[in-house]
mmCIF file of C-alpha atoms in Angstrom:
data_model
loop_
_atom_site.group_PDB
_atom_site.id
_atom_site.type_symbol
_atom_site.label_atom_id
_atom_site.label_comp_id
_atom_site.label_asym_id
_atom_site.label_seq_id
_atom_site.Cartn_x
_atom_site.Cartn_y
_atom_site.Cartn_z
ATOM 1 C CA MET A 838 71.018 87.045 37.591
ATOM 2 C CA THR A 839 73.528 85.807 35.035
ATOM 3 C CA VAL A 840 75.962 83.153 36.246
ATOM 4 C CA CYS A 841 79.497 84.129 35.291
ATOM 5 C CA GLU A 842 82.098 81.775 33.908
ATOM 6 C CA TYR A 843 83.618 79.613 36.627
ATOM 7 C CA ARG A 844 87.270 80.379 37.287
ATOM 8 C CA PRO A 845 89.151 78.200 39.795
ATOM 9 C CA GLY A 846 90.575 80.275 42.606
ATOM 10 C CA LEU A 847 88.552 83.322 41.433
ATOM 11 C CA GLU A 848 91.486 84.124 39.160
ATOM 12 C CA GLY A 849 91.045 87.537 37.562
ATOM 13 C CA ILE A 850 87.659 88.156 39.216
ATOM 14 C CA PRO A 851 87.468 91.416 41.216
ATOM 15 C CA VAL A 852 86.055 90.860 44.710
ATOM 16 C CA ALA A 853 86.499 94.389 46.078
ATOM 17 C CA GLN A 854 87.377 97.977 45.299
ATOM 18 C CA SER A 855 90.407 99.206 47.229
ATOM 19 C CA SER A 856 92.771 102.175 47.373
ATOM 20 C CA ILE A 857 95.343 100.452 49.610
ATOM 21 C CA SER A 858 97.855 98.936 47.193
ATOM 22 C CA TYR A 859 98.448 98.454 43.492
ATOM 23 C CA VAL A 860 100.368 95.880 41.449
ATOM 24 C CA ASP A 861 101.308 95.905 37.775
ATOM 25 C CA GLY A 862 102.509 92.371 37.195
ATOM 26 C CA GLN A 863 103.744 93.036 33.665
ATOM 27 C CA LYS A 864 105.984 95.944 34.672
ATOM 28 C CA GLY A 865 106.954 94.758 38.151
ATOM 29 C CA ILE A 866 105.359 97.690 39.985
ATOM 30 C CA LEU A 867 104.117 97.605 43.584
ATOM 31 C CA GLU A 868 102.689 100.691 45.268
ATOM 32 C CA TYR A 869 101.285 101.325 48.742
ATOM 33 C CA ARG A 870 98.753 104.176 48.581
ATOM 34 C CA GLY A 871 100.415 105.289 45.354
ATOM 35 C CA ILE A 872 104.015 105.271 46.697
ATOM 36 C CA ARG A 873 106.441 102.861 45.027
ATOM 37 C CA ILE A 874 107.732 100.062 47.253
ATOM 38 C CA GLU A 875 111.334 100.935 46.346
ATOM 39 C CA GLU A 876 110.874 104.408 47.821
ATOM 40 C CA LEU A 877 109.233 103.148 51.007
ATOM 41 C CA ALA A 878 111.928 100.505 51.467
ATOM 42 C CA SER A 879 114.714 103.084 51.255
ATOM 43 C CA LYS A 880 113.103 106.015 53.064
ATOM 44 C CA SER A 881 110.322 104.826 55.371
ATOM 45 C CA THR A 882 109.992 102.490 58.365
ATOM 46 C CA PHE A 883 107.617 99.621 58.925
ATOM 47 C CA LEU A 884 105.477 101.515 61.438
ATOM 48 C CA GLU A 885 105.284 104.624 59.256
ATOM 49 C CA THR A 886 104.314 102.397 56.329
ATOM 50 C CA SER A 887 101.717 100.647 58.506
ATOM 51 C CA TYR A 888 100.194 104.021 59.375
ATOM 52 C CA LEU A 889 100.134 104.891 55.668
ATOM 53 C CA LEU A 890 98.368 101.646 54.774
ATOM 54 C CA ILE A 891 95.794 101.755 57.567
ATOM 55 C CA TRP A 892 94.937 105.457 57.675
ATOM 56 C CA GLY A 893 95.578 106.299 54.047
ATOM 57 C CA GLU A 894 98.286 108.926 54.331
ATOM 58 C CA LEU A 895 101.775 109.419 55.679
ATOM 59 C CA PRO A 896 101.704 110.648 59.282
ATOM 60 C CA THR A 897 103.077 113.920 60.522
ATOM 61 C CA LYS A 898 105.976 113.692 62.974
ATOM 62 C CA GLU A 899 103.586 114.178 65.880
ATOM 63 C CA GLU A 900 101.208 111.495 64.591
ATOM 64 C CA LEU A 901 104.030 109.014 64.014
ATOM 65 C CA ASP A 902 105.570 109.699 67.429
ATOM 66 C CA ALA A 903 102.205 109.080 69.107
ATOM 67 C CA PHE A 904 101.616 105.901 67.082
ATOM 68 C CA GLU A 905 105.062 104.519 67.891
ATOM 69 C CA TYR A 906 104.653 105.387 71.586
ATOM 70 C CA GLU A 907 101.317 103.557 71.795
ATOM 71 C CA ILE A 908 102.722 100.452 70.149
ATOM 72 C CA ARG A 909 105.901 100.509 72.231
ATOM 73 C CA HIS A 910 103.846 100.424 75.419
ATOM 74 C CA ARG A 911 101.379 97.739 74.299
ATOM 75 C CA ARG A 912 103.915 95.035 73.479
ATOM 76 C CA ARG A 913 103.474 92.904 76.578
ATOM 77 C CA ILE A 914 100.956 90.076 76.594
ATOM 78 C CA LYS A 915 98.822 88.966 79.536
ATOM 79 C CA TYR A 916 100.239 86.170 81.694
ATOM 80 C CA ARG A 917 97.238 83.972 80.970
ATOM 81 C CA ILE A 918 98.080 84.063 77.274
ATOM 82 C CA ARG A 919 101.662 83.148 78.131
ATOM 83 C CA ASP A 920 100.400 80.294 80.316
ATOM 84 C CA MET A 921 98.222 79.085 77.464
ATOM 85 C CA MET A 922 101.178 79.168 75.069
ATOM 86 C CA LYS A 923 103.289 77.124 77.485
ATOM 87 C CA CYS A 924 100.797 74.299 76.990
ATOM 88 C CA PHE A 925 101.325 74.221 73.219
ATOM 89 C CA PRO A 926 103.286 71.156 72.000
ATOM 90 C CA GLU A 927 106.973 71.903 71.538
ATOM 91 C CA THR A 928 106.888 70.302 68.096
ATOM 92 C CA GLY A 929 103.968 72.421 66.910
ATOM 93 C CA HIS A 930 104.515 74.831 64.044
ATOM 94 C CA PRO A 931 104.856 78.474 65.136
ATOM 95 C CA MET A 932 102.122 79.501 62.675
ATOM 96 C CA ASP A 933 99.636 77.271 64.477
ATOM 97 C CA ALA A 934 100.754 78.747 67.786
ATOM 98 C CA LEU A 935 100.352 82.252 66.381
ATOM 99 C CA GLN A 936 96.877 81.575 65.025
ATOM 100 C CA ALA A 937 95.695 80.255 68.394
ATOM 101 C CA SER A 938 97.333 83.133 70.278
ATOM 102 C CA ALA A 939 95.907 85.798 67.978
ATOM 103 C CA ALA A 940 92.428 84.333 68.365
ATOM 104 C CA ALA A 941 92.886 84.266 72.152
ATOM 105 C CA LEU A 942 93.357 88.023 72.185
ATOM 106 C CA GLY A 943 89.675 88.279 71.331
ATOM 107 C CA LEU A 944 88.841 86.673 74.686
ATOM 108 C CA PHE A 945 90.619 89.435 76.562
ATOM 109 C CA TYR A 946 89.509 92.329 74.378
ATOM 110 C CA SER A 947 86.049 91.051 73.484
ATOM 111 C CA LYS A 948 84.262 94.388 73.212
ATOM 112 C CA ARG A 949 83.094 95.061 69.664
ATOM 113 C CA ALA A 950 82.559 98.693 68.784
ATOM 114 C CA LEU A 951 83.263 98.621 65.073
ATOM 115 C CA ASP A 952 81.709 102.046 64.573
ATOM 116 C CA ASN A 953 84.013 103.636 67.152
ATOM 117 C CA PRO A 954 87.299 105.100 65.785
ATOM 118 C CA ASP A 955 88.924 104.772 69.224
ATOM 119 C CA TYR A 956 88.145 101.044 69.322
ATOM 120 C CA ILE A 957 89.567 100.586 65.834
ATOM 121 C CA ARG A 958 92.788 102.410 66.749
ATOM 122 C CA GLU A 959 93.173 100.410 69.974
ATOM 123 C CA ALA A 960 92.733 97.144 68.066
ATOM 124 C CA VAL A 961 95.270 98.202 65.439
ATOM 125 C CA VAL A 962 97.800 99.126 68.108
ATOM 126 C CA ARG A 963 97.275 95.936 70.110
ATOM 127 C CA LEU A 964 97.663 93.633 67.133
ATOM 128 C CA LEU A 965 100.709 95.388 65.694
ATOM 129 C CA ALA A 966 102.294 95.485 69.152
ATOM 130 C CA LYS A 967 101.505 92.010 70.464
ATOM 131 C CA ILE A 968 101.840 89.713 67.446
ATOM 132 C CA PRO A 969 105.682 90.017 67.409
ATOM 133 C CA THR A 970 105.795 89.357 71.154
ATOM 134 C CA MET A 971 103.774 86.172 70.672
ATOM 135 C CA VAL A 972 106.026 84.897 67.892
ATOM 136 C CA ALA A 973 109.183 85.525 69.940
ATOM 137 C CA ALA A 974 107.598 84.081 73.098
ATOM 138 C CA PHE A 975 106.761 80.759 71.441
ATOM 139 C CA LYS A 976 110.307 80.529 70.091
ATOM 140 C CA GLN A 977 111.617 80.719 73.659
ATOM 141 C CA MET A 978 108.928 78.583 75.303
ATOM 142 C CA ARG A 979 109.347 75.584 73.025
ATOM 143 C CA LYS A 980 112.914 75.384 74.299
ATOM 144 C CA GLY A 981 111.730 75.455 77.892
ATOM 145 C CA ASN A 982 112.716 79.078 78.462
ATOM 146 C CA ASP A 983 110.670 81.968 79.795
ATOM 147 C CA PRO A 984 109.841 84.594 77.155
ATOM 148 C CA VAL A 985 112.156 87.575 76.841
ATOM 149 C CA GLN A 986 110.242 90.670 77.868
ATOM 150 C CA PRO A 987 110.036 93.553 75.366
ATOM 151 C CA ASN A 988 112.667 96.276 75.654
ATOM 152 C CA ASP A 989 110.982 99.691 75.649
ATOM 153 C CA ASP A 990 114.254 101.354 74.648
ATOM 154 C CA LEU A 991 114.289 99.583 71.290
ATOM 155 C CA ASP A 992 112.255 100.356 68.200
ATOM 156 C CA TYR A 993 109.814 97.904 66.621
ATOM 157 C CA SER A 994 112.160 95.740 64.579
ATOM 158 C CA ALA A 995 115.149 95.870 66.920
ATOM 159 C CA ASN A 996 112.903 94.857 69.811
ATOM 160 C CA PHE A 997 111.660 91.769 67.972
ATOM 161 C CA LEU A 998 115.204 90.593 67.219
ATOM 162 C CA TYR A 999 116.073 91.277 70.864
ATOM 163 C CA MET A 1000 113.160 89.154 72.105
ATOM 164 C CA LEU A 1001 114.315 86.291 69.876
ATOM 165 C CA ASN A 1002 117.842 86.116 71.293
ATOM 166 C CA GLU A 1003 117.974 88.461 74.321
ATOM 167 C CA GLN A 1004 120.713 90.422 72.584
ATOM 168 C CA LYS A 1005 120.490 93.906 71.167
ATOM 169 C CA PRO A 1006 120.867 93.503 67.396
ATOM 170 C CA ASP A 1007 123.386 95.221 65.196
ATOM 171 C CA PRO A 1008 121.845 98.443 63.791
ATOM 172 C CA LEU A 1009 122.307 97.242 60.204
ATOM 173 C CA ALA A 1010 120.576 93.948 60.987
ATOM 174 C CA ALA A 1011 117.678 95.766 62.647
ATOM 175 C CA ARG A 1012 117.295 98.159 59.723
ATOM 176 C CA ILE A 1013 117.356 95.356 57.165
ATOM 177 C CA PHE A 1014 114.755 93.421 59.145
ATOM 178 C CA ASP A 1015 112.574 96.544 59.245
ATOM 179 C CA VAL A 1016 112.787 96.826 55.451
ATOM 180 C CA CYS A 1017 111.759 93.168 55.186
ATOM 181 C CA LEU A 1018 108.639 93.911 57.208
ATOM 182 C CA THR A 1019 107.836 96.857 54.954
ATOM 183 C CA LEU A 1020 108.166 94.671 51.856
ATOM 184 C CA HIS A 1021 105.762 92.073 53.249
ATOM 185 C CA ALA A 1022 103.225 94.491 54.731
ATOM 186 C CA GLU A 1023 100.656 94.428 51.929
ATOM 187 C CA HIS A 1024 100.043 92.943 48.500
ATOM 188 C CA THR A 1025 96.539 93.595 47.154
ATOM 189 C CA MET A 1026 93.999 90.755 47.057
ATOM 190 C CA ASN A 1027 96.098 87.753 48.037
ATOM 191 C CA ALA A 1028 94.658 84.633 49.691
ATOM 192 C CA SER A 1029 95.163 85.678 53.318
ATOM 193 C CA THR A 1030 93.838 89.191 52.706
ATOM 194 C CA PHE A 1031 90.744 87.764 51.043
ATOM 195 C CA SER A 1032 90.315 85.409 53.989
ATOM 196 C CA ALA A 1033 90.586 88.389 56.344
ATOM 197 C CA MET A 1034 87.989 90.331 54.366
ATOM 198 C CA VAL A 1035 85.499 87.458 54.289
ATOM 199 C CA THR A 1036 85.851 87.093 58.047
ATOM 200 C CA ALA A 1037 85.633 90.849 58.575
ATOM 201 C CA SER A 1038 82.472 91.063 56.492
ATOM 202 C CA THR A 1039 80.600 89.119 59.196
ATOM 203 C CA LEU A 1040 81.407 91.982 61.630
ATOM 204 C CA THR A 1041 83.324 89.747 64.013
ATOM 205 C CA ASP A 1042 86.206 91.166 66.064
ATOM 206 C CA PRO A 1043 89.574 92.068 64.476
ATOM 207 C CA TYR A 1044 91.402 89.361 66.431
ATOM 208 C CA ALA A 1045 89.331 86.690 64.683
ATOM 209 C CA VAL A 1046 90.023 88.472 61.397
ATOM 210 C CA VAL A 1047 93.785 88.265 61.932
ATOM 211 C CA ALA A 1048 93.599 84.669 63.196
ATOM 212 C CA SER A 1049 91.708 83.696 60.049
ATOM 213 C CA ALA A 1050 94.320 85.357 57.858
ATOM 214 C CA VAL A 1051 97.192 83.717 59.757
ATOM 215 C CA GLY A 1052 95.658 80.304 59.097
ATOM 216 C CA THR A 1053 95.470 81.078 55.389
ATOM 217 C CA LEU A 1054 99.019 82.422 55.246
ATOM 218 C CA ALA A 1055 100.373 79.206 56.765
ATOM 219 C CA GLY A 1056 99.986 77.191 53.558
ATOM 220 C CA PRO A 1057 103.072 76.492 51.404
ATOM 221 C CA LEU A 1058 101.422 78.078 48.354
ATOM 222 C CA HIS A 1059 101.215 81.385 50.216
ATOM 223 C CA GLY A 1060 103.482 82.399 53.097
ATOM 224 C CA GLY A 1061 105.046 79.003 53.695
ATOM 225 C CA ALA A 1062 107.039 79.069 50.482
ATOM 226 C CA ASN A 1063 110.065 80.858 51.972
ATOM 227 C CA GLU A 1064 110.636 77.923 54.316
ATOM 228 C CA GLU A 1065 110.458 75.547 51.354
ATOM 229 C CA VAL A 1066 113.062 77.612 49.476
ATOM 230 C CA ILE A 1067 115.696 76.992 52.155
ATOM 231 C CA THR A 1068 114.876 73.282 52.152
ATOM 232 C CA MET A 1069 115.245 73.267 48.357
ATOM 233 C CA LEU A 1070 118.620 75.060 48.423
ATOM 234 C CA GLU A 1071 119.893 72.605 51.029
ATOM 235 C CA GLU A 1072 118.690 69.725 48.863
ATOM 236 C CA ILE A 1073 120.494 71.088 45.796
ATOM 237 C CA GLY A 1074 123.626 71.408 47.928
ATOM 238 C CA SER A 1075 126.015 72.823 45.316
ATOM 239 C CA VAL A 1076 126.075 75.214 42.375
ATOM 240 C CA ASP A 1077 127.161 72.232 40.254
ATOM 241 C CA ASN A 1078 123.808 70.556 40.875
ATOM 242 C CA VAL A 1079 121.629 73.496 39.884
ATOM 243 C CA ARG A 1080 121.189 72.771 36.176
ATOM 244 C CA SER A 1081 120.288 69.135 36.672
ATOM 245 C CA TYR A 1082 117.854 70.062 39.437
ATOM 246 C CA VAL A 1083 116.045 72.535 37.194
ATOM 247 C CA GLU A 1084 115.973 70.092 34.276
ATOM 248 C CA ASP A 1085 114.510 67.399 36.523
ATOM 249 C CA CYS A 1086 111.814 69.721 37.884
ATOM 250 C CA VAL A 1087 110.851 70.879 34.399
ATOM 251 C CA GLN A 1088 110.658 67.315 33.139
ATOM 252 C CA ARG A 1089 108.484 66.239 36.093
ATOM 253 C CA LYS A 1090 106.487 69.495 35.938
ATOM 254 C CA ALA A 1091 107.352 70.005 39.592
ATOM 255 C CA LYS A 1092 107.116 73.429 41.200
ATOM 256 C CA ILE A 1093 110.407 75.198 41.901
ATOM 257 C CA MET A 1094 109.824 77.005 45.187
ATOM 258 C CA GLY A 1095 110.296 80.765 45.168
ATOM 259 C CA PHE A 1096 109.490 81.138 41.474
ATOM 260 C CA GLY A 1097 106.347 82.184 39.679
ATOM 261 C CA HIS A 1098 103.517 84.401 40.801
ATOM 262 C CA ARG A 1099 99.823 84.699 40.037
ATOM 263 C CA VAL A 1100 100.315 88.402 39.267
ATOM 264 C CA TYR A 1101 103.963 89.109 38.438
ATOM 265 C CA LYS A 1102 105.221 87.974 35.041
ATOM 266 C CA VAL A 1103 108.602 89.613 35.615
ATOM 267 C CA LYS A 1104 110.897 89.500 38.655
ATOM 268 C CA ASP A 1105 109.033 90.513 41.802
ATOM 269 C CA PRO A 1106 110.281 94.015 42.772
ATOM 270 C CA ARG A 1107 110.445 92.857 46.394
ATOM 271 C CA ALA A 1108 112.789 90.026 45.373
ATOM 272 C CA THR A 1109 115.159 92.560 43.832
ATOM 273 C CA ILE A 1110 115.234 94.576 47.052
ATOM 274 C CA LEU A 1111 115.649 91.462 49.193
ATOM 275 C CA GLN A 1112 118.559 90.267 47.076
ATOM 276 C CA ASN A 1113 120.291 93.583 47.706
ATOM 277 C CA LEU A 1114 119.589 93.294 51.452
ATOM 278 C CA ALA A 1115 121.077 89.799 51.472
ATOM 279 C CA GLU A 1116 124.257 91.093 49.854
ATOM 280 C CA GLN A 1117 124.537 93.853 52.466
ATOM 281 C CA LEU A 1118 124.247 91.292 55.252
ATOM 282 C CA PHE A 1119 126.819 88.970 53.684
ATOM 283 C CA GLU A 1120 129.261 91.832 53.204
ATOM 284 C CA LYS A 1121 129.178 92.652 56.916
ATOM 285 C CA PHE A 1122 128.506 89.308 58.600
ATOM 286 C CA GLY A 1123 130.019 86.767 56.218
ATOM 287 C CA HIS A 1124 128.993 84.939 53.080
ATOM 288 C CA ASP A 1125 126.388 82.169 52.825
ATOM 289 C CA LYS A 1126 127.124 79.440 50.296
ATOM 290 C CA TYR A 1127 123.414 78.963 49.699
ATOM 291 C CA TYR A 1128 123.274 82.454 48.215
ATOM 292 C CA ASP A 1129 125.578 81.295 45.388
ATOM 293 C CA ILE A 1130 123.232 78.367 44.780
ATOM 294 C CA ALA A 1131 120.268 80.744 44.761
ATOM 295 C CA VAL A 1132 121.849 83.095 42.220
ATOM 296 C CA ALA A 1133 122.726 80.181 39.930
ATOM 297 C CA LEU A 1134 119.243 78.748 40.365
ATOM 298 C CA GLU A 1135 117.602 82.043 39.475
ATOM 299 C CA GLN A 1136 119.692 82.307 36.318
ATOM 300 C CA ALA A 1137 118.888 78.734 35.285
ATOM 301 C CA VAL A 1138 115.153 79.153 35.900
ATOM 302 C CA GLU A 1139 115.055 82.421 33.941
ATOM 303 C CA GLU A 1140 116.773 80.747 30.995
ATOM 304 C CA LYS A 1141 114.458 77.764 31.090
ATOM 305 C CA LEU A 1142 111.133 79.289 32.147
ATOM 306 C CA GLY A 1143 111.450 83.042 31.756
ATOM 307 C CA HIS A 1144 109.545 82.925 28.477
ATOM 308 C CA LYS A 1145 106.565 81.668 30.494
ATOM 309 C CA GLY A 1146 106.732 84.638 32.851
ATOM 310 C CA ILE A 1147 108.232 82.602 35.697
ATOM 311 C CA TYR A 1148 110.706 84.622 37.743
ATOM 312 C CA ALA A 1149 111.845 84.928 41.362
ATOM 313 C CA ASN A 1150 109.154 86.044 43.793
ATOM 314 C CA VAL A 1151 109.309 87.595 47.262
ATOM 315 C CA ASP A 1152 109.872 84.236 48.951
ATOM 316 C CA PHE A 1153 113.025 83.365 47.054
ATOM 317 C CA TYR A 1154 115.527 85.642 48.818
ATOM 318 C CA SER A 1155 113.653 86.456 52.046
ATOM 319 C CA GLY A 1156 114.618 83.147 53.655
ATOM 320 C CA LEU A 1157 118.319 83.792 53.013
ATOM 321 C CA VAL A 1158 118.014 87.186 54.701
ATOM 322 C CA TYR A 1159 116.226 85.747 57.734
ATOM 323 C CA ARG A 1160 118.701 82.873 57.918
ATOM 324 C CA LYS A 1161 121.605 85.331 58.107
ATOM 325 C CA LEU A 1162 119.786 87.248 60.833
ATOM 326 C CA GLY A 1163 119.825 84.059 62.904
ATOM 327 C CA ILE A 1164 116.102 83.388 62.602
ATOM 328 C CA PRO A 1165 114.984 79.726 62.647
ATOM 329 C CA THR A 1166 113.492 78.503 59.382
ATOM 330 C CA ASP A 1167 110.065 77.733 60.827
ATOM 331 C CA LEU A 1168 109.753 81.361 61.997
ATOM 332 C CA PHE A 1169 110.008 82.730 58.442
ATOM 333 C CA THR A 1170 106.254 82.587 57.839
ATOM 334 C CA PRO A 1171 105.301 83.975 61.283
ATOM 335 C CA ILE A 1172 107.534 86.938 60.460
ATOM 336 C CA PHE A 1173 105.630 87.294 57.190
ATOM 337 C CA ALA A 1174 102.497 87.430 59.367
ATOM 338 C CA ILE A 1175 103.981 90.093 61.656
ATOM 339 C CA ALA A 1176 104.394 92.306 58.605
ATOM 340 C CA ARG A 1177 101.137 91.415 56.871
ATOM 341 C CA VAL A 1178 99.065 92.332 59.948
ATOM 342 C CA ALA A 1179 99.370 95.903 58.686
ATOM 343 C CA GLY A 1180 97.810 95.033 55.331
ATOM 344 C CA TRP A 1181 95.107 92.851 56.872
ATOM 345 C CA LEU A 1182 94.108 95.642 59.237
ATOM 346 C CA ALA A 1183 94.079 98.163 56.398
ATOM 347 C CA HIS A 1184 91.636 95.970 54.475
ATOM 348 C CA TRP A 1185 89.629 95.303 57.654
ATOM 349 C CA LYS A 1186 89.214 99.034 58.197
ATOM 350 C CA GLU A 1187 88.359 99.617 54.543
ATOM 351 C CA GLN A 1188 85.836 96.751 54.616
ATOM 352 C CA LEU A 1189 84.034 98.308 57.588
ATOM 353 C CA GLU A 1190 83.523 101.578 55.730
ATOM 354 C CA GLU A 1191 81.078 100.000 53.273
ATOM 355 C CA ASN A 1192 80.504 96.488 54.518
ATOM 356 C CA ARG A 1193 78.502 93.785 52.815
ATOM 357 C CA ILE A 1194 78.870 90.178 53.890
ATOM 358 C CA PHE A 1195 80.541 87.979 51.298
ATOM 359 C CA ARG A 1196 78.101 85.472 49.827
ATOM 360 C CA PRO A 1197 79.377 84.181 46.470
ATOM 361 C CA THR A 1198 77.427 81.724 44.392
ATOM 362 C CA GLN A 1199 78.465 78.353 42.982
ATOM 363 C CA ILE A 1200 77.956 76.184 39.920
ATOM 364 C CA TYR A 1201 76.218 73.010 41.073
ATOM 365 C CA THR A 1202 77.617 69.830 39.486
ATOM 366 C CA GLY A 1203 75.646 67.209 41.445
ATOM 367 C CA VAL A 1204 72.523 65.197 40.612
ATOM 368 C CA HIS A 1205 68.829 65.822 41.363
ATOM 369 C CA SER A 1206 65.765 63.900 42.523
ATOM 370 C CA VAL A 1207 67.642 61.026 44.136
ATOM 371 C CA ASP A 1208 65.487 58.693 46.227
ATOM 372 C CA TYR A 1209 66.338 58.067 49.859
ATOM 373 C CA HIS A 1210 67.051 54.394 50.674
ATOM 374 C CA PRO A 1211 66.675 53.195 54.262
ATOM 375 C CA ILE A 1212 69.892 51.969 55.805
ATOM 376 C CA GLU A 1213 68.845 48.288 55.748
ATOM 377 C CA GLN A 1214 68.492 48.514 51.937
ATOM 378 C CA ARG A 1215 71.910 49.966 51.229
#
């Protein structure tokens, strides 16, 4: 067997064949099952898109109604999981709480029947239904409050916003949040999806697969970047400080959060949609001064670094949208996870169809034939 050239991070090395999503980083194209993300964002819903990703085609009305009904009536979590979550430290990050809670689901639904379509559907429904409930529950519990129970009269996205604040959200806010979930649902072979696939390849349960992916998503180089963007905008503080901030970062070769992508060399198409969503929110619910800083920052970065293919990515405007929706900053990445569960499960299901456990090789850089020295001689 020929050893291939080592590439840090497996950059540019195919690790799977997939029909789930497609990205053209030079043209700024993202497709789910061949449908452009712009079309899904304007015409579809998150649950319809999830069905498309996982089962490979858009559902009929009857199929979508049945799927939505199942998820609507699986939202509640067992009291023992709630009791476990009450023991989490109040200062803990919600992503850590979500990873532990997702893994705990495997204790309650431990049966593994990976060759049974009914088991796969039940797991898909449970994870899509319960992950939002867990995120909202921890938000309430860390303040000493009981979780807000799901409202069966509300759809997927409106129900999540309701569980966060115990108030029925404005229809525009709920719709915009639903589009955000659609935008984050899937993105080819990213770090968390690869983590999910490696875990899935061992034929463990889907709850462990999702928990593994959540842990990977938590890092600031992946899902955590949208939190860092808000911190950065607050640090800049004023449009007048934008140019000097960019110049300083360029001089120090420091990363400007929310810019650059391993695939996209033009503006991320999801960033364009999110910017439009932010403007819709500001028009109805009031302006956010940090949006002006963001627009000026994007312009300055494009002028300075655009020739290197560094443009705004999905994380740059998503935090501003969530902020206007009244979502705490440290819940931005858990919301990313709520959406990305759909993509992880799609890849989990695809992995099972022709599974082979991941076992990459390495290039050894150590020494050989070293003598052992007893401890008294060291």
